Amino acid sequence: MSFLHSFTRSRMNRASSSRLSELPQRVESNRMSMVYATPQSKQPCFGKLNIPKPQSVTSERRTSFFGSRTSGAGMARNSTFGGTEKMKDPRPLHDKAYVQQCIRQLCEFLSEKDFPGSMSVKSLQSPSTKEFLKIFEFIYCLLDPTFQMPTSKVEEEVPRILKDLGYPFVLSKSSMYSVGAPHTWPQVLGAVVWLIDTVKIFCCMSDQDLLFADFSDGSTEIEDGVEFNKLFLDYTAETYNKFMQGADTFDEEDADYLAKLKRLYNVDEGLLASMEEKYRMLSDEVERLEKESQTDRLMVKRTEKVKLQTDLQKLQSYRSNLESFKANLENKASGLAEELEASGLQVETLKQEESRLQHILSTQKFTPADIERINWEKRELQQTVNSLSKSLEQAEQHMWNEEIALAKAKETAEVKLAEYHKLARKLKLIPVSAENACGHDFEIRTSIEYGPSTMVQCRTQIQQLLRKLITDVDEECSRLTDMKLSLEESIEQVNSNISDKANDLKQLREQIRRLDEQLEQDMQDIAHEEQRWSAEMESVETHRKLLEKKVTLGYDESVEQLKAAQQQYHLVLQETNEERRTVVNNLASVLTTAANHLSIVEKFLEDQHKRVDRVYTEAFREDEVDIQKMKDIMESFIAKVNSM
C-alpha cells in the first residue's frame, strides 16, 4: 500500500505546476501532489512570491483566477473564459518591499536565461519603454521562439498578448507610454512576473510531456502508457468539474482512483503484508545474533557498575554540599529578615520623633540659642551619618576579604582532600566495602559546617584506624611466617616418608580419579552459579537505573531550589539597600525641612515685631493728638464757666 501511494505521488507531481492562481489554498492539506488538492496555488517547480492575503475578504470566499465565486456552497464557479467581471489584483504592488522582491526575481531570471544585455537591480528600478520591450520580447520568445516584436502599436500589442495568455488583470494602454513611471511600473512589473511564472510552468510541462508520454512497446512501463494516462485524465477531469461546482475535497474520487490503480498494477496486499512480516522476523534474528556475538559482557557491566557507583557517591556528596549551602542561605535570609524588621522599627521610631519635633516646632517660639542648638545637632547628626557610612564600607570590604581568604583556604583543603582520597583508593581503603577497609570508613567528607575541632577529631579517628590496620597487618605477617616454618617442617617430614608411601600410589590414583569426578561436578555447579549471578546482575542493573533516575530527579530539584534561594537572597538584599537609602534620604529631608521652617518662622517674627512697633507708634501719636484736643476743649469750657 505504501509503495502504491509513493508511486502515485511521484507520477501525479508532474501536473502540480499547472495551477495559475497565486492565492493560497482554501482547504489545508498535507498531501504534496495535485491529485489530492484543489487546483489553487501550489507551484513546486519555481519560487513563489510572498503575497499576503487580501484585507477585503470577510465572509465571502476568495476569488480564483478561474473566475469569481459566490458565498453559496452549491453555486457553480464562473470561468474567466466566459466571464466579463474585472478582478482586483490582490498582490501588494504598491508595497516597496514587494516591488523590490519582484525586481530581484526578474533580475535573477534574466541572468539564468542569459539575457543579451547588461541588466541590474538598479537599472530595473525605473526602466525605459525600450528596455521593457526588449525584456518582454526576450521572455515571450521562450514561449514562442518565432515571435518578433512589432514596430508599430506596441502599446496595444503587449496587453493583447498578455490577455491571450490568460493574464487575469487589466493592463491599460496608457501604461505602455511611460513604463518606468512610479504609478505604472508596479502594475507592469506584476505582469512581467506573471509571465515569468508562465514560462517556468511551460518549461516544466515541456520537460515532463505529461499528456503524451512515450508509448512503451511492452507492458514493462505501464506508468507511461495509455492506461495510466487515461486513468489520470479521467480523474483530473472529474475532480476539476466538481471543483468548478464548489467542492473543495475529493475523498470519494481519491478512493476510486486508488482502487483503479490497484487493479491496473495488480497490487497483492497479502503478499506485501507477508513480506513485511518476514522482514520483521529477519530483523529480530539479526539483532539477536548481534547481541550473542558480544564477548565478555559481564566484565564490561561490572566496570560500568563500579563507575556508576563512584558517580553516585559523588552526586550524593554534591547533594549534601548543596543542602548545607542551602541551610546557610536560609540562615542568612532569616538574619536579613530580622535586620529588615529592625530597620522598619527604626523607621517607625524616626517617624514618631519627626511628629514630636513637628509638634514642638509648631507650638513653641524659638530663640537664637535654640536655633544655634538645632544647627549644632544637625551637624552632629551629619557627622554621625558620615562615620556610619564609612564604617559600613569598611565592614563590607572586610567581609569581602574574609570571603576571599575562606575561598582560597577551601580550595587548598579540597586539593589536599582529593590527594588523600586518591592515595586511599590506591591502598584499597575507600569505600567501606574495599578490601583493606575492614568495614571502617576512611573517607573524609567535605562540609561547610566543619570547624577546626571537627577536623582534628576526624584526623585522630583516621590515624587510630590506620594504626590498628598496621598492627593487624604486622600480626598477619608474623602468623604467615610461623605457618611458613611449620609448612617447611611438614615438607621435610613428607620427603622422609615418600619411600614409605610408594605402596599407597594406587590408592592415591583412585583418589585422583574421584577428585576429577568431583571437579567436573564442581565445574557444573560453578556454571549454574554463574548463570544465577548473571540474573542477579540484571536485577542489580535495573535497580541501579532506578536509583540513577531518582538521583537525577533529586539533583534537578536541588538545583531549582538553589536558584530560587539565590533569587530570594538578591531580592532581599536589594530591598534592604533601598530601605537604607530611603531612611537616609528621609532623615536628610526632615532636617532640611526643619531648618527651612526655622528660618521662615524667624523672618516672620521679625516682620511681626516691626509691624507691631509701627502700629504702636501710630496709635500713640493719635492718642496724644486726642488728649491735646480734650485739653483744649476743657480749657475753653473752663473759660466759659468763669466768664459766666
XYZ file of C-alpha atoms in Angstrom:
644
model
C 0.000 0.000 0.000
C 2.842 2.407 0.830
C 4.504 1.548 -2.498
C 1.286 2.384 -4.329
C 0.966 5.773 -2.573
C 4.587 6.713 -3.303
C 4.180 5.649 -6.927
C 1.004 7.699 -7.286
C 2.617 10.788 -5.749
C 5.711 10.509 -7.996
C 3.514 10.351 -11.079
C 0.940 12.970 -10.133
C 3.517 15.595 -9.140
C 4.084 16.164 -12.825
C 0.818 18.104 -13.046
C 1.307 20.110 -9.849
C 2.822 23.123 -11.642
C -0.180 23.755 -13.922
C -2.090 25.969 -11.474
C -2.012 29.661 -12.265
C -3.643 31.041 -9.109
C -1.402 32.897 -6.704
C -3.934 32.857 -3.843
C -3.391 30.331 -1.029
C -5.445 27.152 -0.770
C -8.843 27.349 0.877
C -8.525 23.853 2.344
C -5.228 22.959 4.029
C -3.809 19.577 3.047
C -0.604 17.725 3.826
C -0.622 15.857 0.533
C 2.000 17.058 -1.899
C 0.518 16.300 -5.338
C -2.256 17.871 -7.354
C -4.173 14.601 -7.250
C -5.184 15.279 -3.625
C -5.590 19.093 -3.779
C -7.862 21.654 -5.381
C -6.392 23.443 -8.412
C -5.415 26.530 -6.482
C -1.985 27.999 -5.805
C 0.669 25.267 -5.484
C 3.794 25.815 -7.559
C 6.603 23.435 -6.578
C 8.540 23.909 -9.809
C 9.623 27.504 -9.135
C 9.852 30.078 -6.370
C 6.645 31.810 -5.327
C 6.469 35.389 -4.164
C 5.301 36.094 -0.633
C 1.849 37.542 -1.425
C -0.163 38.447 1.693
C -3.869 37.729 1.981
C -6.265 40.383 0.664
C -7.585 42.512 3.502
C -11.056 42.889 1.918
C -12.017 39.230 2.319
C -14.570 38.828 5.120
C -17.382 36.337 4.829
C -17.115 35.858 1.049
C -14.967 33.154 -0.445
C -11.749 34.057 -2.217
C -11.687 34.843 -5.923
C -9.750 32.402 -8.078
C -8.062 33.158 -11.357
C -10.606 30.798 -12.906
C -13.449 33.234 -12.049
C -15.391 34.854 -9.248
C -17.177 32.713 -6.679
C -20.259 33.332 -4.619
C -20.695 32.530 -0.951
C -23.272 29.806 -1.570
C -22.000 26.265 -1.171
C -23.968 24.880 -4.099
C -23.354 27.708 -6.610
C -21.072 26.960 -9.541
C -17.831 28.803 -10.335
C -17.625 31.155 -13.329
C -14.726 30.660 -15.697
C -12.550 33.529 -16.900
C -13.061 32.324 -20.441
C -16.746 33.390 -20.317
C -16.953 35.960 -17.530
C -16.764 39.721 -18.030
C -16.199 40.738 -14.379
C -12.984 42.668 -13.769
C -10.837 41.228 -10.987
C -8.912 43.312 -8.496
C -5.238 42.396 -8.209
C -4.717 41.009 -4.672
C -0.939 41.427 -4.830
C 0.505 44.375 -2.843
C 2.021 46.055 -5.897
C 2.247 49.399 -4.072
C 4.354 47.874 -1.298
C 8.008 48.853 -1.797
C 9.324 45.637 -0.254
C 7.163 43.528 -2.568
C 8.234 45.563 -5.614
C 11.904 45.072 -4.690
C 11.287 41.331 -4.350
C 9.735 41.216 -7.825
C 12.673 43.202 -9.273
C 15.179 40.763 -7.751
C 13.202 37.810 -9.136
C 13.156 39.377 -12.614
C 16.897 40.102 -12.478
C 17.694 36.517 -11.387
C 15.505 35.076 -14.153
C 17.200 37.185 -16.825
C 20.632 36.140 -15.545
C 19.666 32.454 -15.581
C 18.307 32.643 -19.140
C 21.391 34.569 -20.459
C 19.650 37.828 -21.318
C 21.629 39.571 -24.101
C 22.498 42.789 -22.354
C 23.583 44.247 -19.041
C 20.743 44.359 -16.532
C 20.933 45.068 -12.794
C 18.561 45.700 -9.920
C 19.375 49.403 -10.014
C 18.530 49.747 -13.715
C 15.225 47.899 -13.162
C 14.035 50.443 -10.583
C 12.742 52.707 -13.388
C 13.420 51.195 -16.855
C 12.643 52.937 -20.109
C 9.998 51.739 -22.579
C 12.712 50.476 -24.945
C 14.339 48.361 -22.204
C 10.933 46.980 -21.157
C 10.046 45.956 -24.744
C 13.425 44.246 -25.067
C 12.855 42.316 -21.811
C 9.280 41.404 -22.809
C 10.364 40.169 -26.247
C 13.132 38.036 -24.707
C 10.781 36.418 -22.162
C 7.998 35.782 -24.693
C 10.473 34.197 -27.122
C 10.991 31.493 -24.522
C 7.331 30.566 -25.144
C 7.272 31.216 -28.898
C 10.762 31.284 -30.496
C 9.291 32.699 -33.748
C 7.885 35.805 -32.071
C 9.102 39.246 -33.147
C 8.068 42.486 -31.525
C 6.129 44.704 -33.982
C 7.460 48.167 -34.704
C 4.081 49.930 -34.523
C 1.234 49.949 -31.980
C 3.326 48.314 -29.298
C 1.064 49.778 -26.591
C -1.794 47.637 -27.966
C 0.187 44.517 -28.797
C 1.654 43.868 -25.313
C -1.732 43.969 -23.436
C -3.273 41.789 -26.167
C -0.534 39.161 -25.805
C -0.946 39.084 -22.026
C -4.725 38.768 -22.368
C -4.336 35.883 -24.853
C -2.022 34.107 -22.415
C -4.734 34.376 -19.728
C -3.405 37.233 -17.580
C -6.338 37.789 -15.204
C -5.859 41.533 -14.670
C -6.248 44.515 -16.988
C -3.124 46.307 -18.212
C -4.024 49.681 -19.735
C -2.586 51.001 -22.970
C -1.543 54.268 -21.338
C 0.851 52.426 -19.064
C 2.907 51.438 -22.119
C 3.763 55.089 -22.890
C 5.539 55.646 -19.547
C 6.612 52.223 -18.277
C 9.167 53.471 -15.733
C 6.815 55.944 -14.045
C 6.268 55.303 -10.301
C 2.492 54.874 -10.749
C 2.667 52.474 -13.737
C 5.840 50.413 -13.206
C 4.447 48.242 -10.315
C 1.470 47.058 -12.476
C 3.755 46.367 -15.458
C 6.256 44.589 -13.191
C 3.445 42.369 -11.816
C 2.514 41.370 -15.373
C 6.168 40.560 -16.191
C 6.496 38.408 -13.040
C 3.301 36.564 -14.019
C 4.786 35.999 -17.499
C 7.977 34.600 -15.886
C 5.868 32.138 -13.863
C 4.067 31.120 -17.078
C 7.412 30.478 -18.779
C 8.564 28.327 -15.845
C 5.319 26.314 -15.958
C 5.734 25.864 -19.705
C 9.313 24.641 -19.248
C 8.240 22.137 -16.597
C 5.374 20.863 -18.736
C 7.638 20.589 -21.779
C 10.194 18.545 -19.845
C 7.573 16.205 -18.399
C 5.485 15.847 -21.582
C 2.523 14.879 -19.414
C -0.303 14.255 -21.928
C 1.603 12.206 -24.493
C 4.383 10.385 -22.724
C 6.316 7.717 -24.564
C 4.102 4.798 -25.638
C 6.038 1.773 -24.406
C 6.439 -1.237 -26.631
C 5.645 -3.771 -23.914
C 3.986 -3.920 -20.532
C 7.158 -3.068 -18.528
C 6.392 0.698 -18.487
C 2.695 0.824 -17.662
C 3.226 4.108 -15.766
C 4.000 5.998 -19.009
C 1.451 4.070 -21.070
C -2.007 4.808 -22.339
C -3.839 3.088 -19.467
C -2.294 5.248 -16.774
C -2.730 8.483 -18.753
C -6.392 7.635 -19.368
C -6.997 6.997 -15.649
C -5.183 10.171 -14.662
C -7.015 12.368 -17.190
C -10.398 10.941 -16.174
C -9.602 11.597 -12.522
C -8.390 15.155 -13.255
C -11.470 15.990 -15.354
C -13.854 14.634 -12.721
C -12.229 16.473 -9.809
C -11.967 19.713 -11.806
C -15.658 19.589 -12.695
C -16.538 19.154 -9.023
C -14.166 21.960 -8.103
C -15.926 24.293 -10.550
C -19.215 23.298 -8.910
C -17.962 24.437 -5.487
C -16.355 21.311 -3.965
C -13.097 21.538 -2.037
C -12.386 17.906 -1.041
C -12.415 14.808 -3.251
C -12.234 11.838 -0.907
C -14.564 9.608 -2.966
C -12.652 10.341 -6.204
C -9.338 9.621 -4.431
C -10.590 6.234 -3.177
C -11.985 5.298 -6.617
C -8.742 6.356 -8.319
C -6.598 4.288 -5.917
C -8.807 1.243 -6.451
C -8.393 1.554 -10.242
C -4.609 1.891 -9.852
C -4.531 -1.273 -7.728
C -6.415 -3.166 -10.427
C -4.127 -1.733 -13.121
C -0.884 -2.748 -11.376
C -2.191 -5.987 -9.814
C -1.221 -4.995 -6.267
C -1.294 -8.012 -3.907
C -1.789 -6.610 -0.382
C -1.488 -10.055 1.202
C 1.936 -10.519 -0.391
C 3.062 -7.111 0.855
C 1.918 -7.936 4.395
C 3.730 -11.304 4.326
C 6.923 -9.628 3.084
C 6.747 -7.051 5.892
C 6.285 -9.819 8.477
C 9.239 -11.727 7.016
C 11.378 -8.583 7.117
C 10.461 -8.021 10.760
C 11.384 -11.616 11.674
C 14.734 -11.356 9.863
C 15.484 -8.041 11.634
C 14.770 -9.637 15.030
C 17.041 -12.573 14.174
C 19.890 -10.268 13.094
C 19.534 -8.243 16.299
C 19.610 -11.422 18.396
C 22.735 -12.703 16.606
C 24.493 -9.379 17.096
C 23.750 -9.488 20.816
C 25.037 -13.080 21.083
C 28.267 -12.165 19.260
C 29.323 -9.811 22.027
C 32.020 -11.199 24.368
C 32.970 -10.557 27.981
C 29.801 -8.589 28.660
C 29.873 -9.436 32.352
C 33.226 -7.727 32.857
C 32.051 -4.652 30.951
C 28.902 -4.471 33.058
C 30.937 -4.822 36.248
C 33.213 -1.974 35.171
C 30.217 0.161 34.330
C 28.692 -0.708 37.692
C 31.836 0.444 39.543
C 31.882 3.693 37.555
C 28.213 4.320 38.214
C 28.670 3.638 41.931
C 31.517 6.178 42.007
C 29.358 8.739 40.169
C 26.515 8.037 42.581
C 28.774 8.707 45.572
C 29.964 11.953 44.001
C 26.385 13.027 43.345
C 25.404 12.222 46.928
C 28.370 14.212 48.228
C 27.485 17.136 45.970
C 23.870 16.931 47.095
C 24.910 17.073 50.772
C 27.061 20.131 49.987
C 24.099 21.779 48.276
C 21.871 21.059 51.269
C 24.378 22.590 53.670
C 24.795 25.594 51.365
C 21.016 25.928 51.220
C 20.832 25.859 55.032
C 23.444 28.641 55.226
C 21.481 30.699 52.708
C 18.320 30.208 54.745
C 20.153 31.350 57.878
C 21.431 34.427 56.052
C 17.923 35.114 54.722
C 16.468 34.892 58.247
C 19.184 37.266 59.521
C 18.415 39.711 56.725
C 14.696 39.458 57.550
C 15.479 40.301 61.189
C 17.624 43.239 60.082
C 14.825 44.409 57.805
C 12.356 44.209 60.687
C 14.737 46.156 62.921
C 15.110 48.775 60.165
C 11.298 49.013 59.968
C 11.081 49.584 63.722
C 13.790 52.214 63.463
C 11.867 53.936 60.664
C 8.727 53.979 62.840
C 10.729 55.453 65.725
C 12.128 58.154 63.426
C 8.613 58.950 62.188
C 7.382 59.329 65.771
C 10.364 61.555 66.589
C 9.629 63.610 63.472
C 5.988 64.094 64.502
C 7.094 65.073 68.040
C 9.593 67.598 66.688
C 6.993 68.942 64.293
C 4.558 69.420 67.183
C 7.185 71.174 69.274
C 8.116 73.327 66.291
C 4.518 74.388 65.727
C 3.737 75.112 69.412
C 6.729 76.973 70.787
C 8.749 80.005 69.930
C 12.414 79.631 69.150
C 15.180 81.777 70.495
C 18.538 82.290 68.783
C 20.004 79.850 71.298
C 17.515 77.188 70.238
C 18.321 77.780 66.581
C 22.035 77.505 67.282
C 21.459 74.298 69.258
C 19.398 72.776 66.418
C 22.096 73.647 63.887
C 24.700 72.061 66.143
C 22.610 68.887 66.469
C 22.200 68.846 62.684
C 25.991 68.961 62.216
C 26.442 66.235 64.800
C 23.895 64.021 63.030
C 25.573 64.634 59.684
C 28.950 63.635 61.137
C 27.347 60.536 62.668
C 25.849 59.574 59.286
C 29.223 60.047 57.566
C 31.053 57.964 60.182
C 28.431 55.204 59.953
C 28.727 55.168 56.146
C 32.499 54.812 56.389
C 32.134 52.046 58.972
C 29.689 50.237 56.692
C 32.075 50.426 53.738
C 34.966 49.162 55.894
C 32.806 46.284 57.178
C 31.785 45.292 53.641
C 35.410 45.418 52.492
C 36.474 43.305 55.476
C 33.715 40.814 54.750
C 34.808 40.574 51.100
C 38.442 39.959 52.125
C 37.355 37.292 54.595
C 35.258 35.561 51.916
C 38.216 35.548 49.500
C 40.504 34.098 52.179
C 37.878 31.485 53.017
C 37.516 30.504 49.358
C 41.308 30.124 48.981
C 41.520 28.026 52.145
C 38.637 25.885 50.938
C 40.339 25.279 47.564
C 43.580 24.232 49.313
C 41.682 21.890 51.602
C 39.825 20.354 48.651
C 43.113 19.720 46.796
C 44.645 18.007 49.842
C 41.459 16.045 50.391
C 41.487 14.870 46.756
C 45.115 13.710 47.139
C 44.177 11.844 50.330
C 41.213 10.100 48.631
C 43.381 9.174 45.624
C 46.026 7.579 47.877
C 43.308 5.804 49.912
C 41.793 4.319 46.753
C 45.216 3.074 45.675
C 45.576 1.398 49.085
C 42.001 -0.009 48.765
C 40.776 1.816 51.877
C 37.825 3.580 50.183
C 34.917 2.833 50.075
C 33.782 0.981 53.207
C 33.394 -2.249 51.210
C 37.007 -2.076 49.943
C 39.447 -4.927 50.518
C 41.604 -3.221 53.160
C 38.876 -1.063 54.761
C 37.746 -3.859 57.146
C 34.339 -2.211 57.454
C 35.803 1.164 58.525
C 35.034 4.468 56.781
C 38.314 6.202 55.824
C 36.619 8.779 53.593
C 36.647 12.444 54.679
C 33.503 14.217 53.548
C 33.517 17.926 52.950
C 31.033 20.111 54.781
C 30.711 23.852 55.281
C 29.823 23.367 58.942
C 33.142 21.650 59.799
C 35.316 23.575 62.209
C 38.910 23.111 63.455
C 37.770 20.825 66.270
C 35.837 18.627 63.856
C 38.849 18.315 61.528
C 41.150 17.389 64.435
C 38.648 14.778 65.613
C 38.353 13.299 62.093
C 42.155 13.181 61.694
C 42.559 11.485 65.112
C 39.907 8.893 64.249
C 41.511 8.046 60.882
C 45.001 7.858 62.445
C 43.725 5.408 65.069
C 42.118 3.247 62.358
C 45.333 3.305 60.316
C 47.452 2.346 63.361
C 45.068 -0.504 64.070
C 45.283 -1.592 60.439
C 49.106 -1.553 60.576
C 49.032 -3.640 63.771
C 46.698 -6.165 62.122
C 48.981 -6.374 59.103
C 52.023 -6.976 61.315
C 50.191 -9.736 63.216
C 49.133 -11.338 59.949
C 52.736 -11.241 58.706
C 54.007 -12.950 61.872
C 51.272 -15.578 61.633
C 52.136 -16.282 57.994
C 55.833 -16.569 58.955
C 55.044 -19.173 61.635
C 52.855 -21.026 59.170
C 55.685 -20.976 56.645
C 58.085 -22.556 59.180
C 55.567 -25.233 60.105
C 54.996 -25.974 56.414
C 58.721 -26.334 55.834
C 58.920 -28.854 58.689
C 55.970 -30.713 57.208
C 57.662 -30.804 53.804
C 60.776 -32.320 55.355
C 58.649 -34.921 57.092
C 56.829 -35.667 53.828
C 60.098 -36.070 51.970
C 61.273 -38.525 54.606
C 58.052 -40.505 54.271
C 57.996 -40.642 50.437
C 59.646 -44.015 50.378
C 57.040 -45.314 52.831
C 54.173 -44.011 50.685
C 55.116 -45.834 47.451
C 52.706 -48.627 48.276
C 49.885 -46.105 48.616
C 50.271 -44.873 44.992
C 47.391 -46.939 43.682
C 45.117 -45.617 46.387
C 46.179 -42.049 45.540
C 45.411 -42.586 41.844
C 41.978 -43.816 42.782
C 41.527 -40.719 44.887
C 42.665 -38.564 41.936
C 40.020 -40.148 39.739
C 37.409 -39.404 42.365
C 38.689 -35.865 42.654
C 38.400 -35.438 38.879
C 34.808 -36.521 39.041
C 34.243 -34.142 41.917
C 35.979 -31.353 39.928
C 33.674 -31.937 36.977
C 30.693 -31.799 39.308
C 32.075 -28.583 40.821
C 32.513 -27.086 37.345
C 28.878 -27.780 36.568
C 27.891 -26.205 39.874
C 30.049 -23.170 39.022
C 28.307 -22.862 35.647
C 24.897 -22.869 37.349
C 26.206 -20.354 39.855
C 27.446 -18.152 37.002
C 24.003 -18.181 35.434
C 22.486 -17.224 38.767
C 24.994 -14.364 39.063
C 24.052 -13.131 35.594
C 20.391 -12.985 36.620
C 21.358 -11.149 39.793
C 23.463 -8.711 37.737
C 20.487 -7.922 35.534
C 18.314 -7.230 38.572
C 21.087 -5.095 40.100
C 21.410 -3.171 36.820
C 17.666 -2.485 36.821
C 17.863 -1.293 40.417
C 20.865 0.899 39.513
C 18.974 2.575 36.680
C 16.080 3.260 39.043
C 18.443 4.780 41.615
C 20.160 6.858 38.925
C 16.795 8.212 37.786
C 15.846 9.137 41.377
C 19.240 10.792 41.946
C 18.839 12.819 38.722
C 15.395 13.990 39.801
C 16.683 14.936 43.250
C 19.617 16.810 41.706
C 17.311 18.799 39.405
C 15.075 19.711 42.339
C 18.097 20.815 44.386
C 19.357 22.990 41.517
C 15.950 24.636 41.167
C 15.745 25.251 44.920
C 19.258 26.734 44.864
C 18.311 29.110 42.046
C 15.157 30.151 43.912
C 17.163 30.768 47.110
C 19.707 32.867 45.201
C 16.973 34.953 43.611
C 15.298 35.463 47.009
C 18.641 36.445 48.552
C 19.335 39.042 45.864
C 15.790 40.358 46.181
C 16.058 40.746 49.976
C 19.490 42.386 49.619
C 18.125 44.857 47.072
C 15.111 45.680 49.253
C 17.386 46.214 52.278
C 19.612 48.601 50.327
C 16.582 50.505 49.060
C 15.181 50.791 52.608
C 18.523 52.049 53.870
C 18.738 54.692 51.146
C 15.137 55.682 51.840
C 15.836 56.161 55.591
C 18.913 58.301 54.891
C 17.045 60.413 52.340
C 14.077 60.862 54.694
C 16.336 61.930 57.578
C 18.132 64.457 55.381
C 14.803 65.736 54.090
C 13.443 66.123 57.678
C 16.487 68.070 58.821
C 16.405 70.292 55.745
C 12.685 70.960 56.225
C 13.196 71.821 59.920
C 15.989 74.270 59.128
C 13.959 75.942 56.390
C 10.961 76.183 58.713
C 13.051 77.787 61.449
C 14.380 80.400 59.074
C 10.852 81.140 57.827
C 9.500 81.469 61.423
C 12.349 83.761 62.443
C 11.738 86.030 59.466
C 8.004 86.034 60.161
C 8.571 87.031 63.838
C 10.850 89.894 62.840
C 8.244 91.195 60.396
C 5.536 90.957 63.064
C 7.702 92.819 65.597
C 8.333 95.651 63.161
C 4.657 95.852 62.237
C 3.617 95.972 65.974
C 6.132 98.754 66.681
C 4.840 100.737 63.754
C 1.202 100.300 64.800
C 2.026 101.217 68.401
C 3.816 104.389 67.363
C 0.945 105.482 65.143
C -1.627 104.757 67.885
C 0.436 106.654 70.463
C 0.615 109.705 68.209
C -3.123 109.610 67.576
C -3.795 109.331 71.344
C -1.584 112.353 72.056
C -3.485 114.354 69.441
C -6.810 113.348 71.012
C -5.583 114.238 74.542
C -4.446 117.640 73.319
C -7.850 118.228 71.773
C -9.542 117.231 75.023
C -7.316 119.624 76.989
C -8.207 122.454 74.598
C -11.897 121.662 74.959
C -11.594 121.617 78.780
C -9.749 124.921 78.845
C -12.345 126.526 76.614
C -15.110 125.107 78.759
C -13.472 126.352 81.993
C -13.012 129.773 80.433
C -16.690 129.952 79.507
C -17.707 128.871 83.001
C -15.505 131.549 84.580
C -16.862 134.214 82.267
C -20.402 133.439 83.294
